[in-house]
Amino acid sequence: MRCKSLGPRRSALKPPGVINIGTLGEISAESVIQIGYLNEVFYLVIVDTEILINAPIDRCFDMARNIELHTQTVWKHTKERAIDGTTKGMIGKGEFVTFQATHFLIRQKLTSKITEYNRPYYFVDEMQKGVFKSLRHEHIFEEQDGKTLMRDKLTFEAPLGILGLITEKIILKKYMKRFLEHRNNQLKLMAEKM
């Protein structure tokens, strides 16, 4: 997929896979996808994480979709809690949950719906309401010799155009990656104790 330059045309001067963001510099195109639709351009950022858990795939899958465990495994300072939809137990296909949490000192709500579901290998939650323009979180599970490789693919777009792209790359991508890695490490500790 081609990424469109956001600044003056300097394609001969910049290495392949780099997007010019004007006077603010350049960013790698690896983590940005450009999608054009009706003369609008959306820039999506992708965050990938993976962790090997010494526990069966069924256990890891069910723990990852357990709402109460979710709120126990995220950063404590976010004070995240489920306030609507499926607020306890395991969420399933077609169900939704609204979380309320504090990120960047702002109390906010995010409603996600499980749009794809194939137990114990894969499920997807997609934002229905929230601060992002879009957010899709793929949860992928692979069995490896009695252990489970748990992977997350988070694809999102912030709501601020070019400012959003810069924010996504500089701040949000790192923040979201750290958020997922912390949660997954906590889930690993819990799954391996059982």
Coordinates of C-alpha atoms in Angstrom, one line a residue:
M1 CA 0.0 0.0 0.0
R2 CA 1.4 3.5 -0.9
C3 CA 1.6 6.1 1.7
K4 CA 1.0 9.7 0.6
S5 CA 3.4 12.4 1.5
L6 CA 2.0 14.9 4.0
G7 CA 4.5 17.6 3.2
P8 CA 6.3 19.1 0.2
R9 CA 7.2 16.5 -2.4
R10 CA 10.7 15.3 -1.7
S11 CA 10.5 11.6 -2.8
A12 CA 14.0 11.7 -4.3
L13 CA 15.5 12.8 -1.0
K14 CA 13.7 10.5 1.5
P15 CA 14.3 6.8 1.8
P16 CA 11.5 4.4 0.8
G17 CA 8.9 3.8 3.5
V18 CA 9.2 7.2 5.1
I19 CA 6.4 9.8 5.3
N20 CA 7.2 13.5 5.3
I21 CA 5.2 15.4 7.9
G22 CA 6.3 18.8 6.8
T23 CA 8.4 20.9 9.2
L24 CA 7.9 18.3 12.0
G25 CA 10.1 15.7 10.3
E26 CA 9.4 12.2 9.0
I27 CA 8.0 9.0 10.3
S28 CA 8.3 5.4 9.3
A29 CA 5.5 4.1 7.0
E30 CA 5.7 0.7 8.5
S31 CA 3.1 1.5 11.2
V32 CA 0.9 3.8 9.1
I33 CA -1.6 2.6 6.5
Q34 CA -3.3 5.1 4.2
I35 CA -6.9 4.4 3.2
G36 CA -8.7 6.7 0.8
Y37 CA -12.4 6.9 0.7
L38 CA -14.5 9.6 -1.0
N39 CA -11.6 12.0 -1.3
E40 CA -10.8 11.7 2.5
V41 CA -7.6 10.1 3.7
F42 CA -7.4 8.2 6.9
Y43 CA -4.1 7.2 8.5
L44 CA -4.3 4.1 10.7
V45 CA -1.6 3.2 13.2
I46 CA -1.0 -0.5 14.0
V47 CA 0.4 -1.8 17.3
D48 CA 1.5 -5.4 17.5
T49 CA 2.4 -7.3 20.6
E50 CA 2.9 -11.0 21.4
I51 CA 3.7 -13.0 24.5
L52 CA 4.2 -16.7 25.1
I53 CA 2.2 -18.1 28.1
N54 CA 2.8 -21.4 29.7
A55 CA -0.9 -22.3 29.9
P56 CA -3.5 -24.0 27.7
I57 CA -5.0 -22.0 24.8
D58 CA -8.6 -22.3 26.1
R59 CA -7.6 -20.8 29.5
C60 CA -5.7 -17.9 27.8
F61 CA -8.6 -17.2 25.4
D62 CA -11.2 -17.1 28.2
M63 CA -9.0 -15.0 30.5
A64 CA -8.5 -12.4 27.7
R65 CA -12.2 -12.0 27.2
N66 CA -13.1 -11.9 30.9
I67 CA -14.3 -8.4 31.8
E68 CA -13.4 -8.6 35.5
L69 CA -9.9 -9.8 34.7
H70 CA -9.5 -7.0 32.2
T71 CA -10.1 -4.4 34.9
Q72 CA -7.7 -6.2 37.2
T73 CA -4.8 -6.4 34.7
V74 CA -4.7 -2.9 33.3
W75 CA -2.7 0.0 34.8
K76 CA -4.2 0.8 38.3
H77 CA -3.9 4.6 37.8
T78 CA -6.4 4.4 34.9
K79 CA -9.1 3.3 37.4
E80 CA -10.7 1.4 34.6
R81 CA -14.1 -0.2 35.2
A82 CA -16.9 -1.7 33.1
I83 CA -20.1 0.4 33.4
D84 CA -22.5 -0.8 30.7
G85 CA -23.2 -3.9 28.6
T86 CA -21.4 -7.1 29.7
T87 CA -19.8 -5.9 32.9
K88 CA -19.0 -9.3 34.5
G89 CA -17.7 -12.6 33.3
M90 CA -16.8 -13.5 29.7
I91 CA -17.9 -11.4 26.8
G92 CA -19.0 -13.2 23.6
K93 CA -19.9 -12.5 20.0
G94 CA -22.3 -9.6 19.4
E95 CA -22.0 -8.4 23.0
F96 CA -20.7 -5.0 24.0
V97 CA -19.0 -3.4 27.0
T98 CA -18.5 0.2 27.9
F99 CA -15.3 0.9 29.9
Q100 CA -14.7 4.1 31.8
A101 CA -11.0 5.0 32.5
T102 CA -8.6 7.9 32.9
H103 CA -6.0 8.3 30.2
F104 CA -3.8 11.4 29.9
L105 CA -5.6 12.8 32.9
I106 CA -9.0 12.7 31.1
R107 CA -11.9 10.5 32.3
Q108 CA -13.4 8.9 29.2
K109 CA -15.6 6.2 28.0
L110 CA -15.1 3.6 25.3
T111 CA -17.8 1.2 24.1
S112 CA -16.5 -1.9 22.2
K113 CA -18.4 -4.7 20.5
I114 CA -17.2 -8.3 19.8
T115 CA -17.6 -8.4 16.0
E116 CA -15.7 -11.6 15.3
Y117 CA -15.3 -14.7 17.4
N118 CA -13.7 -18.1 16.9
R119 CA -13.0 -19.8 20.3
P120 CA -10.2 -20.4 21.3
Y121 CA -8.2 -18.9 18.4
Y122 CA -9.5 -15.4 17.6
F123 CA -11.8 -12.6 18.6
V124 CA -12.1 -9.0 17.6
D125 CA -13.5 -6.0 19.5
E126 CA -14.3 -2.8 17.7
M127 CA -15.0 0.6 19.1
Q128 CA -18.6 1.7 18.8
K129 CA -18.2 5.0 20.7
G130 CA -15.2 6.7 22.1
V131 CA -12.5 9.2 21.6
F132 CA -10.8 7.6 18.6
K133 CA -12.1 7.9 15.0
S134 CA -11.7 4.2 14.8
L135 CA -10.2 1.4 16.9
R136 CA -10.1 -2.4 16.1
H137 CA -8.4 -4.9 18.5
E138 CA -7.6 -8.4 17.2
H139 CA -6.8 -11.0 19.8
I140 CA -5.0 -14.0 18.2
F141 CA -4.1 -17.3 20.0
E142 CA -1.9 -20.1 18.8
E143 CA -1.1 -23.3 20.6
Q144 CA 2.6 -24.1 20.7
D145 CA 3.6 -27.4 22.5
G146 CA 1.1 -27.0 25.3
K147 CA 1.8 -23.2 25.6
T148 CA -0.1 -20.3 24.1
L149 CA 1.3 -17.6 21.9
M150 CA -1.1 -14.6 22.5
R151 CA -0.9 -11.8 19.9
D152 CA -2.6 -8.5 19.8
K153 CA -3.1 -6.3 16.7
L154 CA -4.5 -2.9 17.6
T155 CA -5.4 -0.6 14.7
F156 CA -6.6 2.9 15.5
E157 CA -7.0 6.4 14.2
A158 CA -7.0 9.5 16.4
P159 CA -9.6 12.2 15.6
L160 CA -7.3 15.2 14.9
G161 CA -6.2 14.9 11.2
I162 CA -2.5 15.7 10.7
L163 CA -2.2 16.7 14.4
G164 CA -3.8 13.3 15.2
L165 CA -1.2 11.5 13.0
I166 CA 1.7 13.1 14.8
T167 CA 0.0 12.4 18.2
E168 CA -0.6 8.8 17.1
K169 CA 3.0 8.2 16.2
I170 CA 4.8 10.1 18.9
I171 CA 2.5 9.5 21.9
L172 CA -0.4 7.2 21.4
K173 CA 1.4 4.3 19.7
K174 CA 4.0 4.0 22.5
Y175 CA 1.3 4.5 25.1
M176 CA -1.0 1.8 23.7
K177 CA 1.9 -0.6 23.2
R178 CA 3.0 -0.2 26.8
F179 CA -0.7 -0.5 27.9
L180 CA -1.1 -3.8 26.1
E181 CA 2.2 -5.2 27.1
H182 CA 1.5 -4.5 30.8
R183 CA -2.0 -6.1 30.6
N184 CA -0.6 -9.1 28.8
N185 CA 2.2 -9.6 31.3
Q186 CA -0.4 -9.5 34.2
L187 CA -2.6 -12.0 32.3
K188 CA 0.4 -14.3 31.8
L189 CA 1.2 -14.2 35.5
M190 CA -2.4 -15.1 36.4
A191 CA -2.7 -17.8 33.7
E192 CA 0.5 -19.5 34.7
K193 CA -0.5 -19.6 38.4
M194 CA -3.6 -21.6 37.8

